[in-house]
CSV table of C-alpha atoms in Angstrom, one decimal:
chain,number,residue,atom,x,y,z
M,1,UNK,CA,34.3,-26.6,-44.2
M,2,UNK,CA,34.4,-27.3,-40.5
M,3,UNK,CA,33.2,-30.8,-40.8
M,4,UNK,CA,35.7,-31.7,-43.5
M,5,UNK,CA,38.6,-30.7,-41.3
M,6,UNK,CA,37.3,-32.7,-38.4
M,7,UNK,CA,36.7,-35.8,-40.5
M,8,UNK,CA,40.2,-35.5,-42.0
M,9,UNK,CA,41.7,-36.2,-38.7
M,10,UNK,CA,39.1,-38.8,-37.7
M,11,UNK,CA,38.3,-36.9,-34.5
M,12,UNK,CA,35.3,-34.9,-33.4
M,13,UNK,CA,34.6,-32.4,-30.6
M,14,UNK,CA,31.9,-33.6,-28.3
M,15,UNK,CA,29.6,-31.2,-26.3
M,16,UNK,CA,31.0,-32.6,-23.1
M,17,UNK,CA,34.6,-31.8,-24.2
M,18,UNK,CA,33.5,-28.4,-25.3
M,19,UNK,CA,32.1,-27.7,-21.9
M,20,UNK,CA,35.2,-29.0,-20.2
M,21,UNK,CA,37.4,-26.7,-22.3
M,22,UNK,CA,35.2,-23.7,-21.4
M,23,UNK,CA,35.6,-24.6,-17.7
M,24,UNK,CA,39.4,-24.8,-17.8
M,25,UNK,CA,39.6,-21.5,-19.8
M,26,UNK,CA,38.3,-19.7,-16.7
M,27,UNK,CA,41.4,-20.4,-14.7
M,28,UNK,CA,44.6,-18.3,-14.9
M,29,UNK,CA,47.8,-19.9,-16.2
M,30,UNK,CA,50.7,-20.3,-13.8
M,31,UNK,CA,54.1,-18.8,-14.9
M,32,UNK,CA,57.3,-20.7,-14.6
M,33,UNK,CA,60.7,-18.9,-14.6
M,34,UNK,CA,63.9,-20.2,-16.1
M,35,UNK,CA,65.5,-20.5,-12.6
M,36,UNK,CA,62.5,-22.6,-11.4
M,37,UNK,CA,63.1,-25.0,-14.3
M,38,UNK,CA,66.7,-25.7,-13.5
M,39,UNK,CA,65.9,-26.6,-9.8
M,40,UNK,CA,65.4,-30.2,-11.0
M,41,UNK,CA,69.1,-30.7,-11.5
M,42,UNK,CA,70.4,-33.1,-14.2
M,43,UNK,CA,69.1,-36.3,-12.6
M,44,UNK,CA,65.8,-35.7,-10.8
M,45,UNK,CA,64.1,-38.4,-8.8
M,46,UNK,CA,60.9,-40.2,-10.0
M,47,UNK,CA,59.0,-38.5,-7.2
M,48,UNK,CA,60.1,-35.1,-8.3
M,49,UNK,CA,59.2,-35.9,-11.9
M,50,UNK,CA,55.8,-37.2,-10.7
M,51,UNK,CA,55.0,-33.9,-9.1
M,52,UNK,CA,56.2,-32.1,-12.3
M,53,UNK,CA,54.0,-34.4,-14.4
M,54,UNK,CA,51.0,-33.5,-12.3
M,55,UNK,CA,51.7,-29.8,-12.7
M,56,UNK,CA,52.0,-30.3,-16.5
M,57,UNK,CA,48.7,-32.3,-16.7
M,58,UNK,CA,47.0,-29.5,-14.7
M,59,UNK,CA,48.7,-26.5,-16.3
M,60,UNK,CA,48.8,-27.3,-20.0
M,61,UNK,CA,45.0,-27.9,-20.4
M,62,UNK,CA,44.5,-24.5,-18.9
M,63,UNK,CA,46.8,-22.9,-21.5
M,64,UNK,CA,45.4,-25.0,-24.4
M,65,UNK,CA,41.8,-24.0,-23.4
M,66,UNK,CA,42.7,-20.3,-23.4
M,67,UNK,CA,44.0,-20.6,-26.9
M,68,UNK,CA,41.0,-22.6,-28.1
M,69,UNK,CA,38.8,-19.7,-26.9
M,70,UNK,CA,41.0,-17.2,-28.6
M,71,UNK,CA,40.8,-19.1,-31.9
M,72,UNK,CA,37.0,-19.2,-31.6
M,73,UNK,CA,36.6,-15.4,-31.1
M,74,UNK,CA,38.8,-13.9,-33.9
M,75,UNK,CA,37.2,-11.0,-35.7
M,76,UNK,CA,35.9,-10.6,-39.2
M,77,UNK,CA,35.5,-14.3,-40.0
M,78,UNK,CA,39.1,-15.3,-39.3
M,79,UNK,CA,37.9,-18.0,-37.0
M,80,UNK,CA,36.2,-19.7,-39.9
M,81,UNK,CA,39.2,-20.2,-42.1
M,82,UNK,CA,40.1,-23.8,-42.8
M,83,UNK,CA,43.6,-23.6,-41.5
M,84,UNK,CA,42.6,-21.8,-38.3
M,85,UNK,CA,39.9,-24.5,-37.7
M,86,UNK,CA,42.6,-27.1,-38.2
M,87,UNK,CA,44.8,-25.5,-35.5
M,88,UNK,CA,41.9,-25.2,-33.2
M,89,UNK,CA,41.2,-28.9,-33.8
M,90,UNK,CA,44.8,-29.8,-32.8
M,91,UNK,CA,44.5,-27.8,-29.5
M,92,UNK,CA,41.2,-29.5,-28.7
M,93,UNK,CA,42.6,-32.9,-29.3
M,94,UNK,CA,45.7,-32.2,-27.2
M,95,UNK,CA,43.5,-30.9,-24.4
M,96,UNK,CA,41.5,-34.1,-24.4
M,97,UNK,CA,44.6,-36.3,-24.4
M,98,UNK,CA,46.0,-34.6,-21.3
M,99,UNK,CA,42.8,-34.4,-19.3
M,100,UNK,CA,42.0,-38.1,-20.0
M,101,UNK,CA,45.2,-39.4,-18.4
M,102,UNK,CA,44.1,-41.6,-15.5
M,103,UNK,CA,45.7,-40.8,-12.1
M,104,UNK,CA,47.7,-43.6,-10.5
M,105,UNK,CA,46.4,-45.4,-7.4
M,106,UNK,CA,48.9,-44.6,-4.6
M,107,UNK,CA,49.1,-45.8,-1.0
M,108,UNK,CA,48.7,-43.4,1.9
M,109,UNK,CA,52.4,-43.7,2.7
M,110,UNK,CA,53.4,-42.8,-0.9
M,111,UNK,CA,51.1,-39.8,-0.9
M,112,UNK,CA,52.5,-38.6,2.4
M,113,UNK,CA,56.0,-38.6,0.9
M,114,UNK,CA,54.8,-36.8,-2.3
M,115,UNK,CA,52.7,-34.1,-0.7
M,116,UNK,CA,53.5,-31.9,2.2
M,117,UNK,CA,51.2,-29.3,3.7
M,118,UNK,CA,52.8,-25.9,3.4
M,119,UNK,CA,52.1,-23.0,5.6
M,120,UNK,CA,51.3,-19.7,3.8
M,121,UNK,CA,52.8,-16.7,5.4
M,122,UNK,CA,51.7,-13.2,4.7
M,123,UNK,CA,53.2,-10.1,6.5
M,124,UNK,CA,54.9,-12.5,8.9
M,125,UNK,CA,51.7,-14.3,9.9
M,126,UNK,CA,50.6,-17.8,9.1
M,127,UNK,CA,47.2,-17.8,7.4
M,128,UNK,CA,46.4,-21.5,7.1
M,129,UNK,CA,47.7,-24.3,5.0
M,130,UNK,CA,47.8,-25.1,1.4
M,131,UNK,CA,47.4,-28.8,0.6
M,132,UNK,CA,49.8,-29.6,-2.2
M,133,UNK,CA,48.0,-32.8,-3.2
M,134,UNK,CA,45.3,-31.9,-5.7
M,135,UNK,CA,43.4,-35.1,-4.7
M,136,UNK,CA,42.8,-33.5,-1.2
M,137,UNK,CA,40.7,-30.8,-2.7
M,138,UNK,CA,39.4,-32.4,-5.9
M,139,UNK,CA,37.7,-35.7,-6.8
M,140,UNK,CA,37.0,-37.9,-9.8
M,141,UNK,CA,39.3,-38.6,-12.8
M,142,UNK,CA,38.8,-35.2,-14.5
M,143,UNK,CA,41.0,-33.2,-12.2
M,144,UNK,CA,38.1,-32.9,-9.8
M,145,UNK,CA,35.9,-30.6,-11.9
M,146,UNK,CA,32.2,-31.1,-12.5
M,147,UNK,CA,31.9,-29.8,-16.0
M,148,UNK,CA,28.2,-29.0,-16.6
M,149,UNK,CA,28.3,-25.5,-17.8
M,150,UNK,CA,25.2,-24.5,-15.7
M,151,UNK,CA,27.3,-25.3,-12.5
M,152,UNK,CA,30.3,-23.2,-13.4
M,153,UNK,CA,30.9,-20.8,-10.5
M,154,UNK,CA,34.6,-20.2,-10.4
M,155,UNK,CA,35.3,-17.3,-12.8
M,156,UNK,CA,38.7,-15.7,-11.9
M,157,UNK,CA,40.2,-13.0,-13.9
M,158,UNK,CA,43.4,-14.0,-15.8
M,159,UNK,CA,46.7,-13.1,-14.2
M,160,UNK,CA,48.6,-14.1,-11.1
M,161,UNK,CA,47.5,-13.3,-7.5
M,162,UNK,CA,49.5,-13.0,-4.4
M,163,UNK,CA,48.8,-15.3,-1.4
M,164,UNK,CA,46.6,-13.4,1.0
M,165,UNK,CA,44.7,-14.3,4.2
M,166,UNK,CA,41.0,-15.2,3.9
M,167,UNK,CA,38.8,-12.2,4.1
M,168,UNK,CA,37.3,-11.7,7.6
M,169,UNK,CA,33.7,-12.4,6.4
M,170,UNK,CA,34.9,-15.8,5.1
M,171,UNK,CA,36.8,-16.6,8.2
M,172,UNK,CA,33.6,-16.1,10.1
M,173,UNK,CA,32.0,-18.8,7.9
M,174,UNK,CA,34.6,-21.3,9.0
M,175,UNK,CA,37.0,-21.3,6.1
M,176,UNK,CA,40.3,-20.5,8.0
M,177,UNK,CA,42.0,-23.5,6.5
M,178,UNK,CA,42.7,-23.7,2.8
M,179,UNK,CA,42.9,-27.5,3.2
M,180,UNK,CA,39.2,-27.4,4.1
M,181,UNK,CA,38.0,-25.7,1.0
M,182,UNK,CA,34.7,-27.4,0.0
M,183,UNK,CA,35.2,-30.0,-2.7
M,184,UNK,CA,32.2,-28.7,-4.5
M,185,UNK,CA,33.9,-25.4,-5.0
M,186,UNK,CA,36.4,-27.2,-7.3
M,187,UNK,CA,33.5,-29.0,-9.0
M,188,UNK,CA,32.0,-25.7,-10.0
M,189,UNK,CA,29.4,-25.3,-7.3
M,190,UNK,CA,29.2,-24.0,-3.7
M,191,UNK,CA,27.9,-26.5,-1.2
M,192,UNK,CA,24.3,-25.4,-0.2
M,193,UNK,CA,24.9,-25.9,3.5
M,194,UNK,CA,27.6,-23.2,3.6
M,195,UNK,CA,24.9,-20.5,3.8
M,196,UNK,CA,26.7,-18.0,1.6
M,197,UNK,CA,24.8,-15.4,-0.3
M,198,UNK,CA,25.1,-15.1,-4.1
M,199,UNK,CA,27.5,-12.2,-4.1
M,200,UNK,CA,29.6,-13.8,-1.4
M,201,UNK,CA,29.8,-17.0,-3.4
M,202,UNK,CA,31.2,-15.2,-6.4
M,203,UNK,CA,33.7,-13.4,-4.3
M,204,UNK,CA,34.8,-16.5,-2.4
M,205,UNK,CA,35.0,-18.5,-5.7
M,206,UNK,CA,37.4,-15.9,-7.2
M,207,UNK,CA,39.5,-15.7,-4.1
M,208,UNK,CA,39.9,-19.5,-3.7
M,209,UNK,CA,40.7,-19.9,-7.4
M,210,UNK,CA,43.5,-17.4,-7.2
M,211,UNK,CA,44.9,-18.9,-4.0
M,212,UNK,CA,44.8,-22.4,-5.4
M,213,UNK,CA,46.4,-21.4,-8.6
M,214,UNK,CA,49.2,-19.6,-6.9
M,215,UNK,CA,50.0,-22.6,-4.7
M,216,UNK,CA,50.7,-24.8,-7.7
M,217,UNK,CA,54.4,-25.1,-8.5
M,218,UNK,CA,56.3,-26.8,-11.3
M,219,UNK,CA,59.1,-27.9,-9.1
M,220,UNK,CA,58.6,-29.7,-5.7
M,221,UNK,CA,61.4,-30.8,-3.5
M,222,UNK,CA,60.6,-34.5,-2.9
M,223,UNK,CA,62.6,-37.0,-1.0
M,224,UNK,CA,65.1,-38.3,-3.6
M,225,UNK,CA,66.0,-41.7,-1.9
M,226,UNK,CA,62.5,-42.9,-1.3
M,227,UNK,CA,61.7,-46.3,-2.9
M,228,UNK,CA,58.9,-45.1,-5.2
M,229,UNK,CA,56.5,-47.7,-6.5
M,230,UNK,CA,56.3,-48.6,-10.2
M,231,UNK,CA,53.1,-46.7,-10.6
M,232,UNK,CA,55.0,-43.4,-10.2
M,233,UNK,CA,57.4,-44.3,-13.1
M,234,UNK,CA,54.5,-45.6,-15.2
M,235,UNK,CA,52.6,-42.3,-14.8
M,236,UNK,CA,55.7,-40.3,-15.7
M,237,UNK,CA,56.2,-42.4,-18.8
M,238,UNK,CA,52.6,-42.1,-19.9
M,239,UNK,CA,52.6,-38.3,-19.5
M,240,UNK,CA,55.9,-38.2,-21.5
M,241,UNK,CA,54.5,-40.4,-24.2
M,242,UNK,CA,51.4,-38.1,-24.7
M,243,UNK,CA,53.5,-35.0,-24.6
M,244,UNK,CA,55.7,-36.4,-27.4
M,245,UNK,CA,52.6,-37.0,-29.5
M,246,UNK,CA,51.2,-33.5,-28.8
M,247,UNK,CA,54.6,-31.9,-29.6
M,248,UNK,CA,54.7,-33.6,-33.0
M,249,UNK,CA,51.1,-32.7,-33.7
M,250,UNK,CA,51.8,-29.0,-33.0
M,251,UNK,CA,55.0,-28.7,-35.1
M,252,UNK,CA,53.2,-27.1,-37.9
M,253,UNK,CA,51.2,-24.5,-35.9
M,254,UNK,CA,53.1,-21.4,-37.0
M,255,UNK,CA,53.0,-22.1,-40.7
M,256,UNK,CA,49.4,-23.3,-40.6
M,257,UNK,CA,48.2,-20.2,-38.8
M,258,UNK,CA,50.2,-18.2,-41.4
M,259,UNK,CA,48.3,-20.0,-44.1
M,260,UNK,CA,45.0,-19.2,-42.3
M,261,UNK,CA,45.9,-15.5,-42.4
M,262,UNK,CA,46.5,-15.8,-46.1
M,263,UNK,CA,43.2,-17.6,-46.6
M,264,UNK,CA,41.5,-14.8,-44.7
M,265,UNK,CA,43.2,-12.1,-46.7
M,266,UNK,CA,42.3,-13.8,-50.0
M,267,UNK,CA,38.6,-14.2,-49.0
M,268,UNK,CA,38.3,-10.6,-47.8
M,269,UNK,CA,40.6,-8.5,-50.0
M,270,UNK,CA,38.8,-5.3,-48.9
M,271,UNK,CA,39.3,-6.0,-45.1
M,272,UNK,CA,42.7,-5.0,-43.6
M,273,UNK,CA,44.3,-6.7,-40.7
M,274,UNK,CA,44.0,-4.4,-37.6
M,275,UNK,CA,45.7,-4.3,-34.2
M,276,UNK,CA,43.3,-6.9,-32.9
M,277,UNK,CA,44.7,-9.5,-35.3
M,278,UNK,CA,48.3,-8.4,-34.4
M,279,UNK,CA,47.6,-8.6,-30.7
M,280,UNK,CA,46.0,-12.1,-31.1
M,281,UNK,CA,49.0,-13.4,-33.0
M,282,UNK,CA,51.4,-12.0,-30.3
M,283,UNK,CA,49.4,-13.6,-27.5
M,284,UNK,CA,49.0,-16.9,-29.4
M,285,UNK,CA,52.6,-17.3,-30.4
M,286,UNK,CA,53.9,-16.2,-27.0
M,287,UNK,CA,51.7,-18.8,-25.5
M,288,UNK,CA,52.9,-21.4,-28.0
M,289,UNK,CA,56.5,-20.7,-27.0
M,290,UNK,CA,55.5,-21.3,-23.3
M,291,UNK,CA,53.6,-24.5,-24.1
M,292,UNK,CA,56.4,-25.9,-26.2
M,293,UNK,CA,59.0,-24.9,-23.5
M,294,UNK,CA,57.1,-26.8,-20.8
M,295,UNK,CA,56.6,-29.8,-23.1
M,296,UNK,CA,60.2,-29.9,-24.4
M,297,UNK,CA,61.5,-29.4,-20.9
M,298,UNK,CA,59.4,-32.2,-19.4
M,299,UNK,CA,60.2,-34.7,-22.1
M,300,UNK,CA,63.9,-34.0,-21.8
M,301,UNK,CA,63.8,-34.3,-18.0
M,302,UNK,CA,62.3,-37.7,-18.3
M,303,UNK,CA,64.2,-39.0,-21.4
M,304,UNK,CA,67.7,-37.5,-20.9
M,305,UNK,CA,68.2,-37.9,-17.1
M,306,UNK,CA,71.9,-37.8,-16.1
M,307,UNK,CA,73.2,-37.8,-19.6
M,308,UNK,CA,74.6,-34.3,-19.7
M,309,UNK,CA,76.0,-32.5,-16.7
M,310,UNK,CA,75.5,-29.0,-18.1
M,311,UNK,CA,71.9,-29.6,-19.1
M,312,UNK,CA,68.7,-29.6,-17.1
M,313,UNK,CA,66.1,-30.7,-19.6
M,314,UNK,CA,66.5,-28.4,-22.7
M,315,UNK,CA,68.2,-25.7,-20.6
M,316,UNK,CA,71.9,-25.4,-20.8
M,317,UNK,CA,73.5,-24.0,-17.6
M,318,UNK,CA,76.6,-23.0,-19.6
M,319,UNK,CA,75.3,-21.9,-23.0
M,320,UNK,CA,78.3,-20.8,-25.1
M,321,UNK,CA,77.1,-17.8,-27.1
M,322,UNK,CA,80.0,-17.8,-29.6
M,323,UNK,CA,79.5,-21.4,-30.6
M,324,UNK,CA,75.8,-20.9,-31.2
M,325,UNK,CA,76.4,-17.7,-33.1
M,326,UNK,CA,78.9,-19.4,-35.4
M,327,UNK,CA,76.5,-22.4,-36.0
M,328,UNK,CA,73.6,-20.1,-36.7
M,329,UNK,CA,75.7,-18.1,-39.2
M,330,UNK,CA,76.8,-21.3,-41.0
M,331,UNK,CA,73.2,-22.4,-41.3
M,332,UNK,CA,72.0,-19.0,-42.6
M,333,UNK,CA,74.8,-18.8,-45.1
M,334,UNK,CA,74.1,-22.3,-46.4
M,335,UNK,CA,70.4,-21.4,-46.9
M,336,UNK,CA,71.4,-18.1,-48.6
M,337,UNK,CA,73.7,-19.9,-51.0
M,338,UNK,CA,71.1,-22.5,-51.8
M,339,UNK,CA,68.3,-19.9,-52.2
M,340,UNK,CA,70.2,-17.5,-54.5
M,341,UNK,CA,72.5,-20.0,-56.2
M,342,UNK,CA,75.6,-18.3,-54.9
M,343,UNK,CA,79.1,-19.9,-54.9
M,344,UNK,CA,79.8,-18.0,-51.6
M,345,UNK,CA,77.4,-16.1,-49.4
M,346,UNK,CA,78.5,-12.9,-47.6
M,347,UNK,CA,80.8,-13.6,-44.7
M,348,UNK,CA,79.6,-13.3,-41.1
M,349,UNK,CA,82.2,-12.0,-38.6
M,350,UNK,CA,81.5,-13.0,-35.0
M,351,UNK,CA,83.2,-10.9,-32.3
M,352,UNK,CA,82.6,-12.7,-29.0
M,353,UNK,CA,84.6,-13.9,-26.0
M,354,UNK,CA,85.0,-17.6,-26.6
M,355,UNK,CA,84.5,-18.3,-22.9
M,356,UNK,CA,81.2,-16.3,-22.5
M,357,UNK,CA,78.6,-18.6,-21.2
M,358,UNK,CA,75.3,-18.2,-19.3
M,359,UNK,CA,72.1,-20.2,-18.5
M,360,UNK,CA,69.7,-20.2,-21.4
M,361,UNK,CA,67.8,-22.4,-23.9
M,362,UNK,CA,70.2,-23.0,-26.8
M,363,UNK,CA,67.4,-23.7,-29.2
M,364,UNK,CA,65.8,-20.3,-28.6
M,365,UNK,CA,69.1,-18.5,-29.0
M,366,UNK,CA,69.9,-20.4,-32.2
M,367,UNK,CA,66.5,-19.5,-33.7
M,368,UNK,CA,66.8,-15.8,-32.9
M,369,UNK,CA,70.3,-15.5,-34.3
M,370,UNK,CA,69.5,-17.6,-37.4
M,371,UNK,CA,66.5,-15.4,-38.3
M,372,UNK,CA,68.4,-12.1,-37.7
M,373,UNK,CA,71.5,-13.2,-39.6
M,374,UNK,CA,69.3,-14.6,-42.4
M,375,UNK,CA,67.6,-11.2,-42.8
M,376,UNK,CA,70.9,-9.4,-43.0
M,377,UNK,CA,72.2,-11.9,-45.6
M,378,UNK,CA,69.2,-11.4,-47.8
M,379,UNK,CA,69.4,-7.6,-47.5
M,380,UNK,CA,73.1,-7.6,-48.5
M,381,UNK,CA,72.7,-9.9,-51.4
M,382,UNK,CA,69.6,-8.1,-52.8
M,383,UNK,CA,71.1,-4.7,-52.3
M,384,UNK,CA,74.5,-5.4,-54.0
M,385,UNK,CA,73.2,-7.9,-56.5
M,386,UNK,CA,73.3,-11.7,-56.9
M,387,UNK,CA,76.2,-11.3,-59.4
M,388,UNK,CA,78.4,-9.2,-57.2
M,389,UNK,CA,82.0,-10.3,-57.0
M,390,UNK,CA,82.1,-9.6,-53.2
M,391,UNK,CA,79.8,-8.6,-50.4
M,392,UNK,CA,80.4,-6.5,-47.2
M,393,UNK,CA,80.4,-8.9,-44.2
M,394,UNK,CA,77.7,-9.1,-41.6
M,395,UNK,CA,79.1,-8.3,-38.2
M,396,UNK,CA,77.8,-10.1,-35.0
M,397,UNK,CA,79.2,-8.3,-31.9
M,398,UNK,CA,78.5,-9.9,-28.4
M,399,UNK,CA,79.0,-7.9,-25.2
M,400,UNK,CA,78.3,-9.0,-21.6
M,401,UNK,CA,76.7,-6.5,-19.2
M,402,UNK,CA,75.6,-6.8,-15.6
M,403,UNK,CA,71.9,-7.4,-16.5
M,404,UNK,CA,72.0,-8.4,-20.2
M,405,UNK,CA,74.1,-10.1,-22.8
M,406,UNK,CA,73.6,-8.0,-25.9
M,407,UNK,CA,74.2,-9.2,-29.4
M,408,UNK,CA,74.3,-6.7,-32.3
M,409,UNK,CA,73.8,-7.9,-35.8
M,410,UNK,CA,75.0,-5.2,-38.3
M,411,UNK,CA,74.7,-5.3,-42.1
M,412,UNK,CA,75.2,-3.0,-45.1
M,413,UNK,CA,72.1,-4.1,-46.8
M,414,UNK,CA,70.6,-0.7,-47.7
M,415,UNK,CA,68.4,-0.2,-44.6
M,416,UNK,CA,64.7,0.2,-44.3
M,417,UNK,CA,62.7,3.5,-44.9
M,418,UNK,CA,61.9,5.1,-41.6
M,419,UNK,CA,58.2,5.0,-42.3
M,420,UNK,CA,58.3,1.2,-42.7
M,421,UNK,CA,60.3,0.3,-39.6
M,422,UNK,CA,57.1,-0.1,-37.4
M,423,UNK,CA,55.8,-2.6,-39.9
M,424,UNK,CA,58.7,-5.1,-39.5
M,425,UNK,CA,57.1,-6.2,-36.2
M,426,UNK,CA,53.8,-7.0,-37.8
M,427,UNK,CA,53.0,-10.5,-39.0
M,428,UNK,CA,52.8,-11.1,-42.8
M,429,UNK,CA,54.8,-7.9,-43.5
M,430,UNK,CA,57.6,-8.6,-46.1
M,431,UNK,CA,59.4,-6.8,-48.8
M,432,UNK,CA,59.4,-9.9,-51.0
M,433,UNK,CA,57.3,-9.2,-54.1
M,434,UNK,CA,56.2,-12.7,-54.8
M,435,UNK,CA,55.3,-14.6,-51.6
M,436,UNK,CA,56.1,-18.4,-51.8
M,437,UNK,CA,53.1,-20.6,-51.8
M,438,UNK,CA,52.3,-22.6,-48.6
M,439,UNK,CA,51.1,-26.0,-49.7
M,440,UNK,CA,48.2,-27.3,-47.6
M,441,UNK,CA,49.9,-30.5,-46.4
M,442,UNK,CA,53.4,-29.1,-46.1
M,443,UNK,CA,52.6,-26.7,-43.4
M,444,UNK,CA,51.7,-29.5,-40.9
M,445,UNK,CA,54.8,-31.5,-41.4
M,446,UNK,CA,57.5,-31.3,-38.8
M,447,UNK,CA,60.2,-31.2,-41.5
M,448,UNK,CA,58.6,-28.2,-43.2
M,449,UNK,CA,61.5,-26.1,-44.7
M,450,UNK,CA,60.9,-22.4,-44.6
M,451,UNK,CA,62.1,-20.3,-47.5
M,452,UNK,CA,64.7,-17.6,-47.3
M,453,UNK,CA,62.0,-14.9,-46.8
M,454,UNK,CA,58.4,-14.1,-47.7
M,455,UNK,CA,56.2,-14.6,-44.7
M,456,UNK,CA,57.3,-11.8,-42.4
M,457,UNK,CA,57.4,-14.0,-39.3
M,458,UNK,CA,61.1,-14.0,-38.6
M,459,UNK,CA,61.5,-10.8,-36.6
M,460,UNK,CA,58.2,-10.8,-34.8
M,461,UNK,CA,58.6,-14.4,-33.6
M,462,UNK,CA,62.2,-13.8,-32.6
M,463,UNK,CA,61.2,-10.8,-30.5
M,464,UNK,CA,58.7,-13.0,-28.7
M,465,UNK,CA,61.4,-15.6,-28.0
M,466,UNK,CA,63.7,-12.9,-26.6
M,467,UNK,CA,60.9,-11.5,-24.4
M,468,UNK,CA,59.9,-14.9,-23.1
M,469,UNK,CA,62.8,-14.9,-20.6
M,470,UNK,CA,62.9,-11.2,-20.0
M,471,UNK,CA,64.9,-9.9,-23.0
M,472,UNK,CA,64.1,-7.9,-26.0
M,473,UNK,CA,64.8,-7.4,-29.7
M,474,UNK,CA,65.2,-3.9,-31.2
M,475,UNK,CA,66.0,-2.6,-34.7
M,476,UNK,CA,67.7,0.6,-35.8
M,477,UNK,CA,67.9,1.2,-39.5
M,478,UNK,CA,69.8,3.8,-41.6
M,479,UNK,CA,68.1,4.0,-45.0
M,480,UNK,CA,70.7,3.9,-47.8
M,481,UNK,CA,73.3,2.1,-45.7
M,482,UNK,CA,72.1,-0.8,-43.5
M,483,UNK,CA,70.5,-2.1,-40.3
M,484,UNK,CA,71.5,-2.9,-36.8
M,485,UNK,CA,69.5,-5.4,-34.8
M,486,UNK,CA,70.0,-5.5,-31.0
M,487,UNK,CA,69.2,-8.8,-29.2
M,488,UNK,CA,69.1,-8.3,-25.4
M,489,UNK,CA,69.2,-11.5,-23.4
M,490,UNK,CA,68.4,-11.5,-19.7
M,491,UNK,CA,71.4,-13.1,-17.9
M,492,UNK,CA,69.8,-13.0,-14.5
M,493,UNK,CA,67.4,-15.8,-15.3
M,494,UNK,CA,64.9,-14.6,-12.8
M,495,UNK,CA,62.2,-13.0,-15.0
M,496,UNK,CA,58.7,-14.3,-14.7
M,497,UNK,CA,57.2,-16.1,-17.7
M,498,UNK,CA,54.9,-13.8,-19.7
M,499,UNK,CA,51.4,-15.3,-19.7
M,500,UNK,CA,48.9,-14.7,-22.5
């Protein structure tokens, strides 16, 4: 089973690559806020994009490695399902493509313009320097890491860490300067001549890994008017090309994982999905949103520079909520008419200030509104009958508050029994009696067309999208009447990216 999936793609996981993935999986991911992403402006310089490219090439392999490890450790045989193995294969391939990008050869003058030593201040005191250039603390073409599993020493816990001064016992050993961190530390070993005991090595490894990870930033303010050499633009173009390939490869991840869950259910009808499966899917899909956000943002920054004044990458600095709500309603109504064979789907009344704008990702907002309106349309049509002469309208009401923009989607579709409300957030829960079949090849196509309903992914995924930038999605139902869905969008744009 496993071999057939690998052969189908003409790619095979080597022991060396497996060790490399295990090594990267030990490092914590670095969060990026919406506000950080718009610091680039609409027309960033090649130098700024180069620093962002380096961040992407370092950060995405860490996130991909975490997901590979999650896919390997699923309970009750879920990891062995063909579709799950296929997704794992995609993540491994993408990891290899990013970590195999050769770094450009740059002159000392160019490096000095790209990288600045930044003083770290804690409690008003300067505690040394962080060298922003990864090449100053790492060596070789594999991001400076020696990947033999026996040499792995850096094993930090996941999560973010604050910048702190070196512990006194390490300062006594001569490690006052972050820029003087032994290269071997980043190759997975501690230099023998440092004279550190075993317990101190582990403590120092964890400390340095946390400090180094925290010093990495997506946006770096680089001199915009410097005459950057062609190697800079070539590196940016190569990273963008590989990201485009990876993005296309991962288009079918959600539907393929859904198929894997179905395969698992069919092969083990007596085993029920528990909270460990639900928690895994929440983490996995939230991470996927973050990965695709970084990929989409970086591609757009490189491909669409200076073309739209109100866009920074895929982020619109003046997202018009009413326009997106109307477009999502039209899309959902068209699908409803096509699915049920209706002459006219229920109306969707949008109540919103036409001038209400805020900074957001239009694609995310469109997805959430489409899914919630689509659910309401289905509930109304199936409650009142496909042959009804008229239907009560769905109401979309948008209100701006100091912290949030709140969107309420109300329908008269009969509501949900109170005992079933908690299940609407679980994956694969649906009230559809006959679930549409997911064809094996269809799920990996980028143009895969989802049906009106049947997989139970609409609301859970939409809630993850809302939470990604500090919002939320809530549901209140009145059985026998209808349902209200509240979509809260954080308008402050300062929330930290949730890391899985």
